[in-house]
PDB file of C-alpha atoms in Angstrom:
ATOM      1  CA  UNK D 461     140.205  46.296 142.313  1.00 97.00           C
ATOM      2  CA  UNK D 462     142.961  43.984 142.416  1.00 98.00           C
ATOM      3  CA  UNK D 463     145.965  42.619 140.326  1.00 98.00           C
ATOM      4  CA  UNK D 464     144.763  40.172 137.735  1.00 98.00           C
ATOM      5  CA  UNK D 465     147.553  39.818 135.696  1.00 98.00           C
ATOM      6  CA  UNK D 466     151.226  40.435 135.669  1.00 98.00           C
ATOM      7  CA  UNK D 467     153.158  40.495 132.317  1.00 98.00           C
ATOM      8  CA  UNK D 468     157.041  41.246 131.417  1.00 98.00           C
ATOM      9  CA  UNK D 469     158.600  41.524 128.034  1.00 98.00           C
ATOM     10  CA  UNK D 470     162.026  40.572 128.209  1.00 98.00           C
ATOM     11  CA  UNK D 471     163.073  41.885 124.792  1.00 98.00           C
ATOM     12  CA  UNK D 472     161.325  44.779 123.431  1.00 98.00           C
ATOM     13  CA  UNK D 473     158.601  44.077 120.887  1.00 97.00           C
ATOM     14  CA  UNK D 474     158.797  40.351 121.144  1.00 98.00           C
ATOM     15  CA  UNK D 475     156.385  38.151 122.957  1.00 97.00           C
ATOM     16  CA  UNK D 476     156.118  38.529 126.867  1.00 97.00           C
ATOM     17  CA  UNK D 477     155.295  36.243 129.613  1.00 97.00           C
ATOM     18  CA  UNK D 478     152.924  36.089 132.612  1.00 97.00           C
ATOM     19  CA  UNK D 479     154.401  36.054 136.091  1.00 98.00           C
ATOM     20  CA  UNK D 480     153.016  35.277 139.157  1.00 98.00           C
ATOM     21  CA  UNK D 481     154.862  37.978 141.296  1.00 98.00           C
ATOM     22  CA  UNK D 482     157.510  40.774 140.413  1.00 98.00           C
ATOM     23  CA  UNK D 483     159.952  42.849 142.200  1.00 98.00           C
ATOM     24  CA  UNK D 484     159.054  46.660 141.213  1.00 98.00           C
ATOM     25  CA  UNK D 485     161.820  49.306 140.958  1.00 98.00           C
ATOM     26  CA  UNK D 486     161.976  52.708 139.397  1.00 97.00           C
ATOM     27  CA  UNK D 487     162.682  50.655 135.915  1.00 96.00           C
ATOM     28  CA  UNK D 488     159.682  48.753 136.246  1.00 97.00           C
ATOM     29  CA  UNK D 489     158.906  44.935 136.874  1.00 98.00           C
ATOM     30  CA  UNK D 490     161.977  42.952 136.986  1.00 97.00           C
ATOM     31  CA  UNK D 491     163.269  41.742 133.680  1.00 97.00           C
ATOM     32  CA  UNK D 492     161.176  44.040 131.815  1.00 98.00           C
ATOM     33  CA  UNK D 493     162.370  45.128 128.371  1.00 97.00           C
ATOM     34  CA  UNK D 494     165.974  44.456 129.482  1.00 97.00           C
ATOM     35  CA  UNK D 495     167.016  44.262 125.989  1.00 98.00           C
ATOM     36  CA  UNK D 496     165.997  45.326 122.347  1.00 98.00           C
ATOM     37  CA  UNK D 497     166.786  44.719 119.189  1.00 98.00           C
ATOM     38  CA  UNK D 498     169.055  47.431 117.102  1.00 98.00           C
ATOM     39  CA  UNK D 499     169.093  48.061 113.369  1.00 98.00           C
ATOM     40  CA  UNK D 500     172.758  48.285 113.001  1.00 97.00           C
ATOM     41  CA  UNK D 501     172.625  50.388 109.816  1.00 96.00           C
ATOM     42  CA  UNK D 502     170.153  53.164 111.178  1.00 96.00           C
ATOM     43  CA  UNK D 503     171.274  53.259 114.759  1.00 96.00           C
ATOM     44  CA  UNK D 504     167.400  52.833 115.814  1.00 97.00           C
ATOM     45  CA  UNK D 505     165.425  50.511 118.034  1.00 98.00           C
ATOM     46  CA  UNK D 506     163.438  47.920 116.211  1.00 98.00           C
ATOM     47  CA  UNK D 507     159.963  48.359 117.139  1.00 98.00           C
ATOM     48  CA  UNK D 508     156.867  46.446 115.701  1.00 97.00           C
ATOM     49  CA  UNK D 509     155.348  50.052 115.692  1.00 97.00           C
ATOM     50  CA  UNK D 510     156.870  50.180 112.134  1.00 97.00           C
ATOM     51  CA  UNK D 511     154.928  46.911 111.173  1.00 97.00           C
ATOM     52  CA  UNK D 512     156.326  46.707 107.396  1.00 96.00           C
ATOM     53  CA  UNK D 513     159.678  46.387 108.902  1.00 96.00           C
ATOM     54  CA  UNK D 514     159.293  44.690 112.081  1.00 98.00           C
ATOM     55  CA  UNK D 515     155.987  42.955 112.769  1.00 97.00           C
ATOM     56  CA  UNK D 516     157.771  39.602 112.979  1.00 97.00           C
ATOM     57  CA  UNK D 517     159.240  40.417 116.357  1.00 98.00           C
ATOM     58  CA  UNK D 518     155.735  39.357 117.586  1.00 97.00           C
ATOM     59  CA  UNK D 519     156.649  35.867 116.486  1.00 96.00           C
ATOM     60  CA  UNK D 520     159.574  35.506 118.675  1.00 97.00           C
ATOM     61  CA  UNK D 521     159.666  34.298 122.144  1.00 96.00           C
ATOM     62  CA  UNK D 522     161.284  37.138 124.073  1.00 94.00           C
ATOM     63  CA  UNK D 523     162.547  34.610 127.031  1.00 92.00           C
ATOM     64  CA  UNK D 524     164.562  32.688 124.792  1.00 92.00           C
ATOM     65  CA  UNK D 525     165.247  34.499 121.586  1.00 95.00           C
ATOM     66  CA  UNK D 526     167.623  33.743 118.870  1.00 94.00           C
ATOM     67  CA  UNK D 527     170.917  35.044 118.393  1.00 96.00           C
ATOM     68  CA  UNK D 528     172.185  38.047 116.194  1.00 97.00           C
ATOM     69  CA  UNK D 529     172.963  35.891 113.177  1.00 97.00           C
ATOM     70  CA  UNK D 530     169.571  34.206 113.323  1.00 97.00           C
ATOM     71  CA  UNK D 531     167.757  37.677 113.837  1.00 97.00           C
ATOM     72  CA  UNK D 532     169.794  39.223 111.038  1.00 98.00           C
ATOM     73  CA  UNK D 533     168.882  36.403 108.849  1.00 97.00           C
ATOM     74  CA  UNK D 534     164.793  36.482 109.661  1.00 95.00           C
ATOM     75  CA  UNK D 535     164.582  40.566 109.166  1.00 96.00           C
ATOM     76  CA  UNK D 536     166.934  40.495 106.054  1.00 96.00           C
ATOM     77  CA  UNK D 537     169.080  43.165 107.769  1.00 96.00           C
ATOM     78  CA  UNK D 538     171.824  43.521 109.978  1.00 98.00           C
ATOM     79  CA  UNK D 539     170.518  43.603 113.869  1.00 98.00           C
ATOM     80  CA  UNK D 540     172.195  43.016 117.413  1.00 98.00           C
ATOM     81  CA  UNK D 541     170.611  42.499 120.641  1.00 98.00           C
ATOM     82  CA  UNK D 542     171.581  44.967 122.992  1.00 98.00           C
ATOM     83  CA  UNK D 543     171.082  45.677 126.679  1.00 96.00           C
ATOM     84  CA  UNK D 544     172.048  49.495 127.016  1.00 96.00           C
ATOM     85  CA  UNK D 545     170.324  51.863 124.445  1.00 96.00           C
ATOM     86  CA  UNK D 546     172.552  54.320 122.554  1.00 94.00           C
ATOM     87  CA  UNK D 547     172.212  57.708 123.590  1.00 92.00           C
ATOM     88  CA  UNK D 548     169.118  59.321 122.432  1.00 92.00           C
ATOM     89  CA  UNK D 549     167.896  56.228 121.017  1.00 95.00           C
ATOM     90  CA  UNK D 550     164.975  56.347 118.642  1.00 96.00           C
ATOM     91  CA  UNK D 551     162.207  54.317 116.992  1.00 96.00           C
ATOM     92  CA  UNK D 552     160.207  54.712 113.848  1.00 96.00           C
ATOM     93  CA  UNK D 553     156.315  54.837 114.757  1.00 96.00           C
ATOM     94  CA  UNK D 554     154.290  54.336 111.608  1.00 96.00           C
ATOM     95  CA  UNK D 555     151.279  56.650 111.454  1.00 96.00           C
ATOM     96  CA  UNK D 556     148.521  54.155 112.844  1.00 94.00           C
ATOM     97  CA  UNK D 557     145.548  55.391 110.638  1.00 94.00           C
ATOM     98  CA  UNK D 558     147.592  55.063 107.657  1.00 95.00           C
ATOM     99  CA  UNK D 559     148.543  51.330 108.666  1.00 96.00           C
ATOM    100  CA  UNK D 560     144.930  50.863 109.012  1.00 94.00           C
ATOM    101  CA  UNK D 561     143.940  52.307 105.779  1.00 95.00           C
ATOM    102  CA  UNK D 562     146.912  50.813 103.574  1.00 96.00           C
ATOM    103  CA  UNK D 563     147.883  47.736 105.230  1.00 94.00           C
ATOM    104  CA  UNK D 564     150.916  46.164 107.063  1.00 95.00           C
ATOM    105  CA  UNK D 565     152.970  45.846 103.973  1.00 94.00           C
ATOM    106  CA  UNK D 566     152.628  49.428 102.523  1.00 94.00           C
ATOM    107  CA  UNK D 567     155.295  52.164 103.263  1.00 94.00           C
ATOM    108  CA  UNK D 568     153.670  55.003 105.199  1.00 96.00           C
ATOM    109  CA  UNK D 569     154.796  57.876 106.844  1.00 95.00           C
ATOM    110  CA  UNK D 570     155.847  57.481 110.455  1.00 95.00           C
ATOM    111  CA  UNK D 571     156.990  59.409 113.355  1.00 95.00           C
ATOM    112  CA  UNK D 572     160.315  59.472 115.165  1.00 95.00           C
ATOM    113  CA  UNK D 573     160.100  58.809 118.701  1.00 92.00           C
ATOM    114  CA  UNK D 574     162.887  59.255 121.416  1.00 95.00           C
ATOM    115  CA  UNK D 575     162.548  55.956 123.860  1.00 94.00           C
ATOM    116  CA  UNK D 576     161.878  56.395 127.636  1.00 91.00           C
ATOM    117  CA  UNK D 577     161.398  60.163 128.142  1.00 93.00           C
ATOM    118  CA  UNK D 578     159.386  59.542 130.939  1.00 92.00           C
ATOM    119  CA  UNK D 579     161.865  56.526 132.485  1.00 95.00           C
ATOM    120  CA  UNK D 580     165.089  56.435 133.868  1.00 93.00           C
ATOM    121  CA  UNK D 581     167.884  56.828 131.645  1.00 92.00           C
ATOM    122  CA  UNK D 582     169.216  53.674 130.056  1.00 93.00           C
ATOM    123  CA  UNK D 583     165.892  51.937 129.547  1.00 95.00           C
ATOM    124  CA  UNK D 584     164.021  50.662 126.508  1.00 96.00           C
ATOM    125  CA  UNK D 585     160.578  51.560 127.475  1.00 96.00           C
ATOM    126  CA  UNK D 586     158.696  53.707 124.730  1.00 94.00           C
ATOM    127  CA  UNK D 587     157.811  56.342 127.306  1.00 96.00           C
ATOM    128  CA  UNK D 588     157.332  55.181 131.172  1.00 97.00           C
ATOM    129  CA  UNK D 589     158.398  51.838 133.172  1.00 97.00           C
ATOM    130  CA  UNK D 590     154.839  50.779 133.482  1.00 98.00           C
ATOM    131  CA  UNK D 591     151.782  50.124 131.350  1.00 98.00           C
ATOM    132  CA  UNK D 592     148.583  49.498 133.037  1.00 98.00           C
ATOM    133  CA  UNK D 593     145.139  48.226 131.742  1.00 98.00           C
ATOM    134  CA  UNK D 594     141.592  47.517 133.333  1.00 98.00           C
ATOM    135  CA  UNK D 595     139.475  44.562 132.618  1.00 98.00           C
ATOM    136  CA  UNK D 596     136.579  46.994 132.239  1.00 98.00           C
ATOM    137  CA  UNK D 597     138.414  48.807 129.111  1.00 98.00           C
ATOM    138  CA  UNK D 598     139.192  45.113 127.696  1.00 98.00           C
ATOM    139  CA  UNK D 599     135.432  44.128 128.245  1.00 98.00           C
ATOM    140  CA  UNK D 600     134.235  47.418 126.805  1.00 98.00           C
ATOM    141  CA  UNK D 601     136.469  47.275 123.593  1.00 98.00           C
ATOM    142  CA  UNK D 602     135.603  43.794 123.085  1.00 97.00           C
ATOM    143  CA  UNK D 603     131.785  44.584 123.317  1.00 97.00           C
ATOM    144  CA  UNK D 604     132.227  47.343 120.780  1.00 97.00           C
ATOM    145  CA  UNK D 605     134.130  45.306 118.273  1.00 96.00           C
ATOM    146  CA  UNK D 606     132.613  43.250 115.785  1.00 94.00           C
ATOM    147  CA  UNK D 607     134.344  40.277 116.991  1.00 93.00           C
ATOM    148  CA  UNK D 608     132.838  40.542 120.471  1.00 96.00           C
ATOM    149  CA  UNK D 609     135.802  40.458 122.201  1.00 96.00           C
ATOM    150  CA  UNK D 610     139.477  41.226 122.145  1.00 97.00           C
ATOM    151  CA  UNK D 611     142.533  39.854 124.207  1.00 97.00           C
ATOM    152  CA  UNK D 612     144.271  42.026 126.701  1.00 97.00           C
ATOM    153  CA  UNK D 613     147.941  41.079 125.774  1.00 95.00           C
ATOM    154  CA  UNK D 614     147.610  42.816 122.415  1.00 97.00           C
ATOM    155  CA  UNK D 615     148.039  46.165 124.235  1.00 98.00           C
ATOM    156  CA  UNK D 616     151.119  44.839 125.787  1.00 98.00           C
ATOM    157  CA  UNK D 617     150.351  45.705 129.409  1.00 98.00           C
ATOM    158  CA  UNK D 618     152.470  45.051 132.448  1.00 98.00           C
ATOM    159  CA  UNK D 619     149.704  45.181 134.915  1.00 98.00           C
ATOM    160  CA  UNK D 620     146.021  44.096 134.229  1.00 98.00           C
ATOM    161  CA  UNK D 621     143.676  45.595 136.758  1.00 98.00           C
ATOM    162  CA  UNK D 622     140.522  43.756 137.944  1.00 98.00           C
ATOM    163  CA  UNK D 623     138.012  46.694 137.744  1.00 97.00           C
ATOM    164  CA  UNK D 624     134.042  46.566 138.650  1.00 93.00           C
ATOM    165  CA  UNK D 625     133.254  49.725 136.751  1.00 92.00           C
ATOM    166  CA  UNK D 626     132.003  49.728 133.224  1.00 92.00           C
ATOM    167  CA  UNK D 627     133.584  51.396 130.152  1.00 95.00           C
ATOM    168  CA  UNK D 628     137.369  53.027 130.214  1.00 97.00           C
ATOM    169  CA  UNK D 629     137.581  52.751 133.631  1.00 96.00           C
ATOM    170  CA  UNK D 630     141.562  54.478 133.581  1.00 95.00           C
ATOM    171  CA  UNK D 631     140.593  57.441 131.749  1.00 95.00           C
ATOM    172  CA  UNK D 632     140.195  59.040 135.236  1.00 94.00           C
ATOM    173  CA  UNK D 633     143.392  57.682 136.744  1.00 96.00           C
ATOM    174  CA  UNK D 634     145.825  60.221 135.291  1.00 95.00           C
ATOM    175  CA  UNK D 635     147.338  62.230 137.739  1.00 96.00           C
ATOM    176  CA  UNK D 636     146.401  59.952 140.715  1.00 97.00           C
ATOM    177  CA  UNK D 637     148.119  57.436 142.895  1.00 98.00           C
ATOM    178  CA  UNK D 638     147.558  53.635 142.721  1.00 98.00           C
ATOM    179  CA  UNK D 639     148.752  51.472 145.575  1.00 98.00           C
ATOM    180  CA  UNK D 640     149.331  47.848 144.501  1.00 98.00           C
ATOM    181  CA  UNK D 641     149.696  45.411 147.341  1.00 97.00           C
ATOM    182  CA  UNK D 642     151.319  46.435 150.962  1.00 96.00           C
ATOM    183  CA  UNK D 643     154.413  48.222 149.544  1.00 97.00           C
ATOM    184  CA  UNK D 644     154.331  49.666 145.950  1.00 98.00           C
ATOM    185  CA  UNK D 645     152.854  52.776 144.990  1.00 98.00           C
ATOM    186  CA  UNK D 646     152.390  54.370 141.469  1.00 98.00           C
ATOM    187  CA  UNK D 647     151.960  57.678 139.811  1.00 98.00           C
ATOM    188  CA  UNK D 648     149.729  57.565 136.915  1.00 98.00           C
ATOM    189  CA  UNK D 649     150.933  59.956 134.318  1.00 97.00           C
ATOM    190  CA  UNK D 650     148.681  59.841 131.259  1.00 97.00           C
ATOM    191  CA  UNK D 651     146.556  57.682 129.118  1.00 97.00           C
ATOM    192  CA  UNK D 652     148.247  55.425 126.405  1.00 97.00           C
ATOM    193  CA  UNK D 653     147.937  56.248 122.931  1.00 97.00           C
ATOM    194  CA  UNK D 654     147.728  53.290 120.798  1.00 97.00           C
ATOM    195  CA  UNK D 655     149.965  52.510 117.779  1.00 96.00           C
ATOM    196  CA  UNK D 656     149.438  49.704 115.006  1.00 96.00           C
ATOM    197  CA  UNK D 657     150.795  46.895 117.600  1.00 97.00           C
ATOM    198  CA  UNK D 658     147.381  45.980 118.876  1.00 97.00           C
ATOM    199  CA  UNK D 659     146.252  45.169 115.304  1.00 97.00           C
ATOM    200  CA  UNK D 660     149.030  42.539 114.862  1.00 97.00           C
ATOM    201  CA  UNK D 661     149.379  39.220 114.880  1.00 97.00           C
ATOM    202  CA  UNK D 662     150.838  38.044 118.361  1.00 95.00           C
ATOM    203  CA  UNK D 663     152.372  34.742 118.237  1.00 92.00           C
ATOM    204  CA  UNK D 664     149.176  32.329 117.532  1.00 92.00           C
ATOM    205  CA  UNK D 665     146.712  35.515 117.882  1.00 95.00           C
ATOM    206  CA  UNK D 666     145.997  36.535 114.400  1.00 96.00           C
ATOM    207  CA  UNK D 667     145.811  39.996 113.133  1.00 96.00           C
ATOM    208  CA  UNK D 668     142.781  42.177 114.223  1.00 97.00           C
ATOM    209  CA  UNK D 669     142.427  45.637 113.131  1.00 97.00           C
ATOM    210  CA  UNK D 670     139.418  46.260 115.320  1.00 97.00           C
ATOM    211  CA  UNK D 671     141.948  46.198 118.317  1.00 97.00           C
ATOM    212  CA  UNK D 672     142.585  49.717 116.950  1.00 97.00           C
ATOM    213  CA  UNK D 673     139.570  50.579 115.290  1.00 97.00           C
ATOM    214  CA  UNK D 674     137.041  50.232 117.971  1.00 97.00           C
ATOM    215  CA  UNK D 675     139.569  52.241 120.147  1.00 97.00           C
ATOM    216  CA  UNK D 676     139.803  55.188 117.434  1.00 97.00           C
ATOM    217  CA  UNK D 677     136.091  55.143 117.227  1.00 96.00           C
ATOM    218  CA  UNK D 678     135.313  55.383 121.041  1.00 97.00           C
ATOM    219  CA  UNK D 679     137.957  56.670 123.485  1.00 98.00           C
ATOM    220  CA  UNK D 680     139.880  59.502 122.334  1.00 97.00           C
ATOM    221  CA  UNK D 681     141.559  61.221 125.296  1.00 96.00           C
ATOM    222  CA  UNK D 682     143.889  64.275 125.440  1.00 95.00           C
ATOM    223  CA  UNK D 683     147.514  63.181 125.511  1.00 95.00           C
ATOM    224  CA  UNK D 684     149.784  66.112 126.429  1.00 94.00           C
ATOM    225  CA  UNK D 685     150.075  68.667 123.552  1.00 91.00           C
ATOM    226  CA  UNK D 686     148.840  66.281 120.821  1.00 90.00           C
ATOM    227  CA  UNK D 687     145.187  66.792 121.338  1.00 92.00           C
ATOM    228  CA  UNK D 688     142.800  63.915 121.550  1.00 96.00           C
ATOM    229  CA  UNK D 689     144.365  60.303 120.742  1.00 96.00           C
ATOM    230  CA  UNK D 690     142.967  56.892 120.429  1.00 97.00           C
ATOM    231  CA  UNK D 691     143.743  55.367 124.090  1.00 98.00           C
ATOM    232  CA  UNK D 692     143.627  52.412 126.121  1.00 98.00           C
ATOM    233  CA  UNK D 693     145.430  51.975 129.316  1.00 98.00           C
ATOM    234  CA  UNK D 694     147.752  54.227 130.978  1.00 98.00           C
ATOM    235  CA  UNK D 695     151.460  54.934 131.716  1.00 98.00           C
ATOM    236  CA  UNK D 696     152.773  55.122 135.325  1.00 98.00           C
ATOM    237  CA  UNK D 697     155.836  55.628 137.255  1.00 98.00           C
ATOM    238  CA  UNK D 698     157.076  54.253 140.430  1.00 98.00           C
ATOM    239  CA  UNK D 699     156.557  56.172 143.463  1.00 98.00           C
ATOM    240  CA  UNK D 700     157.454  53.381 145.821  1.00 98.00           C
ATOM    241  CA  UNK D 701     159.252  50.230 145.206  1.00 98.00           C
ATOM    242  CA  UNK D 702     158.485  46.839 146.716  1.00 98.00           C
ATOM    243  CA  UNK D 703     157.102  43.415 145.847  1.00 98.00           C
ATOM    244  CA  UNK D 704     153.576  42.649 143.844  1.00 98.00           C
ATOM    245  CA  UNK D 705     151.491  39.638 143.346  1.00 98.00           C
ATOM    246  CA  UNK D 706     148.664  38.379 141.293  1.00 98.00           C
ATOM    247  CA  UNK D 707     145.590  38.735 143.426  1.00 98.00           C
ATOM    248  CA  UNK D 708     147.069  42.127 145.302  1.00 98.00           C
ATOM    249  CA  UNK D 709     144.628  44.715 146.539  1.00 98.00           C
ATOM    250  CA  UNK D 710     144.705  47.893 144.039  1.00 98.00           C
ATOM    251  CA  UNK D 711     143.675  51.087 145.639  1.00 98.00           C
ATOM    252  CA  UNK D 712     143.384  54.466 143.760  1.00 96.00           C
ATOM    253  CA  UNK D 713     144.190  57.402 145.939  1.00 94.00           C
ATOM    254  CA  UNK D 714     143.198  61.383 145.140  1.00 84.00           C
TER     255      UNK D 714
END
């Protein structure tokens, strides 16, 4: 296996950027999720996981976003860019199946998620500091989808791992160690349950509901005590920091 793509997302839920190499610390890739948008009225972190309110975050380049006034005008509510999360910061996660059934404009039920429970304090990650997905998984979803393809960036991974096996390769990685290049070691925690975000328009990419429907039909994996979830990719934490580069060898240990 090898490291095919590295991506970071400077502002949570905004568009990301591909990089050729990156330092990796316990806080993930350098510059990843360094800031987020705060909904001033609720004190919650804005996330496209609630598409009705925040899907337009995915139209904004995170590397050079507008200021607070422009963002507030765009969303019709007062927001602020922050670089330190409030204590116990939460976000709203719309029930994905209801978004699929009723559409992105509908006010559907949501759950509340405390961010960063698998990450160092003071970070904006949904759960863990790194999200990985394999090319095998992307190819499998594409082959099963009516479109015949799906784009990896819809799933917002940090690392895309080129794999030669077929199917949802990383389903077997949970609990194991991945070594990337000569320095970095990661512990794979759990499969990544998917929300509505992959179905949304991402910049120039149009909406694709099959990015979630196909996963829900063909790859349900147990996640902690939540039972089988529609999953694509895995979450990981950093065991040994260092620098990684596109093309680095990736080795599965254990």
